PDB file of C-alpha atoms in Angstrom:
ATOM      1  CA  MET D   1       9.152   5.304  29.250  1.00  0.00           C
ATOM      2  CA  HIS D   2       8.854   8.383  31.394  1.00  0.00           C
ATOM      3  CA  LEU D   3       8.767  11.767  29.713  1.00  0.00           C
ATOM      4  CA  GLN D   4      11.917  12.932  31.542  1.00  0.00           C
ATOM      5  CA  THR D   5      13.847   9.884  30.353  1.00  0.00           C
ATOM      6  CA  PHE D   6      12.677  10.484  26.781  1.00  0.00           C
ATOM      7  CA  ARG D   7      13.800  14.133  26.961  1.00  0.00           C
ATOM      8  CA  PHE D   8      17.225  12.954  28.136  1.00  0.00           C
ATOM      9  CA  TYR D   9      17.517  10.740  25.052  1.00  0.00           C
ATOM     10  CA  LEU D  10      16.557  13.606  22.767  1.00  0.00           C
ATOM     11  CA  ARG D  11      19.262  15.885  24.237  1.00  0.00           C
ATOM     12  CA  ASN D  12      22.069  13.325  24.229  1.00  0.00           C
ATOM     13  CA  PRO D  13      23.956  13.410  20.872  1.00  0.00           C
ATOM     14  CA  VAL D  14      25.657  10.047  21.464  1.00  0.00           C
ATOM     15  CA  LEU D  15      22.299   8.333  21.918  1.00  0.00           C
ATOM     16  CA  ILE D  16      20.810  10.140  18.928  1.00  0.00           C
ATOM     17  CA  ASN D  17      23.665   8.929  16.672  1.00  0.00           C
ATOM     18  CA  SER D  18      23.257   5.379  18.026  1.00  0.00           C
ATOM     19  CA  PHE D  19      19.554   5.543  17.221  1.00  0.00           C
ATOM     20  CA  ARG D  20      20.290   6.764  13.667  1.00  0.00           C
ATOM     21  CA  ARG D  21      22.729   3.878  13.097  1.00  0.00           C
ATOM     22  CA  PHE D  22      20.113   1.464  14.438  1.00  0.00           C
ATOM     23  CA  CYS D  23      17.486   2.857  12.068  1.00  0.00           C
ATOM     24  CA  SER D  24      19.824   2.566   9.084  1.00  0.00           C
ATOM     25  CA  CYS D  25      20.386  -1.107   9.954  1.00  0.00           C
ATOM     26  CA  ILE D  26      16.641  -1.700  10.026  1.00  0.00           C
ATOM     27  CA  ASN D  27      16.329  -0.126   6.565  1.00  0.00           C
ATOM     28  CA  ASN D  28      18.622  -2.875   5.182  1.00  0.00           C
ATOM     29  CA  PHE D  29      15.779  -5.348   5.653  1.00  0.00           C
ATOM     30  CA  THR D  30      13.084  -3.352   3.877  1.00  0.00           C
ATOM     31  CA  TRP D  31      12.187  -3.364   0.212  1.00  0.00           C
ATOM     32  CA  ARG D  32      12.868   0.343  -0.179  1.00  0.00           C
ATOM     33  CA  SER D  33      15.836   2.617   0.255  1.00  0.00           C
ATOM     34  CA  HIS D  34      13.798   5.794   0.768  1.00  0.00           C
ATOM     35  CA  THR D  35      10.227   6.851   1.393  1.00  0.00           C
ATOM     36  CA  CYS D  36       8.256   8.770  -1.205  1.00  0.00           C
ATOM     37  CA  GLY D  37       8.237  11.933   0.889  1.00  0.00           C
ATOM     38  CA  GLU D  38      11.934  12.266   1.712  1.00  0.00           C
ATOM     39  CA  LEU D  39      13.497  12.705  -1.725  1.00  0.00           C
ATOM     40  CA  ASN D  40      14.650  16.187  -2.749  1.00  0.00           C
ATOM     41  CA  SER D  41      17.239  17.883  -4.967  1.00  0.00           C
ATOM     42  CA  ASN D  42      20.047  16.660  -2.673  1.00  0.00           C
ATOM     43  CA  HIS D  43      19.344  13.107  -3.885  1.00  0.00           C
ATOM     44  CA  VAL D  44      19.813  13.893  -7.606  1.00  0.00           C
ATOM     45  CA  GLY D  45      21.930  11.207  -9.263  1.00  0.00           C
ATOM     46  CA  GLN D  46      21.359   8.603  -6.559  1.00  0.00           C
ATOM     47  CA  GLU D  47      19.832   5.218  -7.257  1.00  0.00           C
ATOM     48  CA  VAL D  48      16.773   4.675  -5.060  1.00  0.00           C
ATOM     49  CA  THR D  49      14.111   2.047  -4.510  1.00  0.00           C
ATOM     50  CA  LEU D  50      10.575   3.108  -3.580  1.00  0.00           C
ATOM     51  CA  CYS D  51       7.447   1.147  -2.723  1.00  0.00           C
ATOM     52  CA  GLY D  52       3.933   2.518  -2.719  1.00  0.00           C
ATOM     53  CA  TRP D  53       0.495   2.812  -4.250  1.00  0.00           C
ATOM     54  CA  THR D  54      -0.078   4.174  -7.731  1.00  0.00           C
ATOM     55  CA  THR D  55      -2.136   7.296  -7.222  1.00  0.00           C
ATOM     56  CA  TYR D  56      -2.241   8.998 -10.588  1.00  0.00           C
ATOM     57  CA  GLN D  57      -1.264   8.189 -14.172  1.00  0.00           C
ATOM     58  CA  ARG D  58      -0.843  10.490 -17.120  1.00  0.00           C
ATOM     59  CA  TRP D  59       0.334  10.260 -20.717  1.00  0.00           C
ATOM     60  CA  ASN D  60       1.126   6.542 -20.230  1.00  0.00           C
ATOM     61  CA  LYS D  61       4.544   7.724 -19.089  1.00  0.00           C
ATOM     62  CA  PHE D  62       4.167   9.123 -15.562  1.00  0.00           C
ATOM     63  CA  ILE D  63       2.933   7.643 -12.288  1.00  0.00           C
ATOM     64  CA  ILE D  64       2.564   9.398  -8.974  1.00  0.00           C
ATOM     65  CA  LEU D  65       3.654   6.937  -6.293  1.00  0.00           C
ATOM     66  CA  ARG D  66       2.262   7.387  -2.767  1.00  0.00           C
ATOM     67  CA  ASP D  67       3.193   5.965   0.606  1.00  0.00           C
ATOM     68  CA  ALA D  68       2.492   7.049   4.178  1.00  0.00           C
ATOM     69  CA  TYR D  69       5.208   9.722   3.951  1.00  0.00           C
ATOM     70  CA  GLY D  70       4.408  11.539   0.718  1.00  0.00           C
ATOM     71  CA  LEU D  71       4.283  11.492  -3.080  1.00  0.00           C
ATOM     72  CA  THR D  72       6.937  11.051  -5.762  1.00  0.00           C
ATOM     73  CA  GLN D  73       6.629  11.285  -9.530  1.00  0.00           C
ATOM     74  CA  ILE D  74       7.952   8.258 -11.429  1.00  0.00           C
ATOM     75  CA  ILE D  75       8.803   8.617 -15.115  1.00  0.00           C
ATOM     76  CA  PHE D  76       9.121   5.659 -17.477  1.00  0.00           C
ATOM     77  CA  ASN D  77      11.503   6.339 -20.362  1.00  0.00           C
ATOM     78  CA  ASP D  78      11.437   3.346 -22.706  1.00  0.00           C
ATOM     79  CA  ILE D  79      12.450   0.519 -20.411  1.00  0.00           C
ATOM     80  CA  GLU D  80      12.135  -2.049 -23.207  1.00  0.00           C
ATOM     81  CA  ASN D  81       8.810  -0.441 -24.135  1.00  0.00           C
ATOM     82  CA  LEU D  82       7.688  -0.987 -20.550  1.00  0.00           C
ATOM     83  CA  SER D  83       6.004   2.384 -20.259  1.00  0.00           C
ATOM     84  CA  GLN D  84       3.206   1.559 -22.715  1.00  0.00           C
ATOM     85  CA  LYS D  85       2.556  -2.004 -21.557  1.00  0.00           C
ATOM     86  CA  PHE D  86       2.993  -1.559 -17.823  1.00  0.00           C
ATOM     87  CA  VAL D  87       1.446   1.843 -17.183  1.00  0.00           C
ATOM     88  CA  THR D  88      -1.647   1.301 -19.312  1.00  0.00           C
ATOM     89  CA  SER D  89      -2.450  -2.074 -17.739  1.00  0.00           C
ATOM     90  CA  LEU D  90      -1.800  -0.999 -14.145  1.00  0.00           C
ATOM     91  CA  PRO D  91      -4.953  -0.260 -12.107  1.00  0.00           C
ATOM     92  CA  LEU D  92      -4.834   2.695  -9.734  1.00  0.00           C
ATOM     93  CA  GLU D  93      -4.075   1.854  -6.088  1.00  0.00           C
ATOM     94  CA  SER D  94      -1.862  -1.081  -7.104  1.00  0.00           C
ATOM     95  CA  VAL D  95       1.285  -1.573  -5.024  1.00  0.00           C
ATOM     96  CA  ILE D  96       4.579  -1.438  -6.916  1.00  0.00           C
ATOM     97  CA  GLN D  97       8.290  -1.358  -6.195  1.00  0.00           C
ATOM     98  CA  VAL D  98      10.313   1.005  -8.386  1.00  0.00           C
ATOM     99  CA  SER D  99      14.077   1.289  -8.663  1.00  0.00           C
ATOM    100  CA  GLY D 100      15.584   4.180 -10.536  1.00  0.00           C
ATOM    101  CA  ILE D 101      17.749   7.266 -10.643  1.00  0.00           C
ATOM    102  CA  VAL D 102      16.633  10.548  -9.070  1.00  0.00           C
ATOM    103  CA  LYS D 103      16.579  13.298 -11.711  1.00  0.00           C
ATOM    104  CA  LYS D 104      15.924  17.013 -11.430  1.00  0.00           C
ATOM    105  CA  ARG D 105      12.704  18.076 -13.126  1.00  0.00           C
ATOM    106  CA  PRO D 106      12.852  20.603 -15.962  1.00  0.00           C
ATOM    107  CA  PRO D 107      12.230  24.145 -14.646  1.00  0.00           C
ATOM    108  CA  LYS D 108       8.781  24.371 -16.279  1.00  0.00           C
ATOM    109  CA  GLU D 109       7.644  21.129 -14.624  1.00  0.00           C
ATOM    110  CA  VAL D 110       8.667  21.900 -11.025  1.00  0.00           C
ATOM    111  CA  ASN D 111       5.686  21.515  -8.684  1.00  0.00           C
ATOM    112  CA  LYS D 112       6.086  23.951  -5.772  1.00  0.00           C
ATOM    113  CA  LYS D 113       3.037  22.443  -4.019  1.00  0.00           C
ATOM    114  CA  MET D 114       4.819  19.118  -3.433  1.00  0.00           C
ATOM    115  CA  PRO D 115       7.833  18.665  -1.131  1.00  0.00           C
ATOM    116  CA  THR D 116       9.258  16.326  -3.803  1.00  0.00           C
ATOM    117  CA  GLY D 117       8.228  18.646  -6.634  1.00  0.00           C
ATOM    118  CA  GLU D 118      11.783  19.442  -7.753  1.00  0.00           C
ATOM    119  CA  ILE D 119      12.684  15.840  -8.587  1.00  0.00           C
ATOM    120  CA  GLU D 120      11.377  12.750 -10.319  1.00  0.00           C
ATOM    121  CA  VAL D 121      12.594   9.171 -10.377  1.00  0.00           C
ATOM    122  CA  GLU D 122      13.468   7.742 -13.779  1.00  0.00           C
ATOM    123  CA  ALA D 123      12.514   4.080 -13.469  1.00  0.00           C
ATOM    124  CA  THR D 124      15.034   1.404 -14.383  1.00  0.00           C
ATOM    125  CA  ASN D 125      13.183  -1.541 -12.822  1.00  0.00           C
ATOM    126  CA  VAL D 126       9.565  -2.009 -11.780  1.00  0.00           C
ATOM    127  CA  LYS D 127       7.974  -4.857  -9.885  1.00  0.00           C
ATOM    128  CA  LEU D 128       4.248  -5.282  -9.330  1.00  0.00           C
ATOM    129  CA  LEU D 129       3.742  -6.317  -5.707  1.00  0.00           C
ATOM    130  CA  ASN D 130      -0.071  -6.320  -5.613  1.00  0.00           C
ATOM    131  CA  ALA D 131      -2.538  -5.381  -8.320  1.00  0.00           C
ATOM    132  CA  SER D 132      -5.738  -3.755  -7.181  1.00  0.00           C
ATOM    133  CA  ASN D 133      -9.180  -4.509  -8.492  1.00  0.00           C
ATOM    134  CA  PRO D 134      -9.618  -2.332 -11.613  1.00  0.00           C
ATOM    135  CA  LYS D 135     -13.289  -1.740 -10.771  1.00  0.00           C
ATOM    136  CA  LEU D 136     -12.733   0.043  -7.448  1.00  0.00           C
ATOM    137  CA  PRO D 137     -15.199   2.893  -6.836  1.00  0.00           C
ATOM    138  CA  ILE D 138     -12.477   5.556  -6.869  1.00  0.00           C
ATOM    139  CA  THR D 139     -13.063   8.854  -8.611  1.00  0.00           C
TER     140      THR D 139
END
């Protein structure tokens, strides 16, 4: 595509809206509703589904989920005692799918360094898509 043609598409609001509708149709065939980097305080209360790699674990209750677009904190609050069993046995860099409700973080726990630092996803369903080797040389 020529650069002039591309600029025409970017300036034409009808074509931009058509492209957005097309992209939303494509998202119906993916395993996620949002990427890890796009959630913010405007999404509070929405049910979302995220897919990504487990990057960090702490207190056997939190996981930082990473994809190509950013990071999101996932909190496990007693999903049939899932937090203890699932989080402790999950090797880092495993791929999971998480469904849950977007919640606002308590004021003391807001992370200003992260674009998604004002929210966290309270998991209601978790699916292990691919477990990584627990002996990876990751520090």
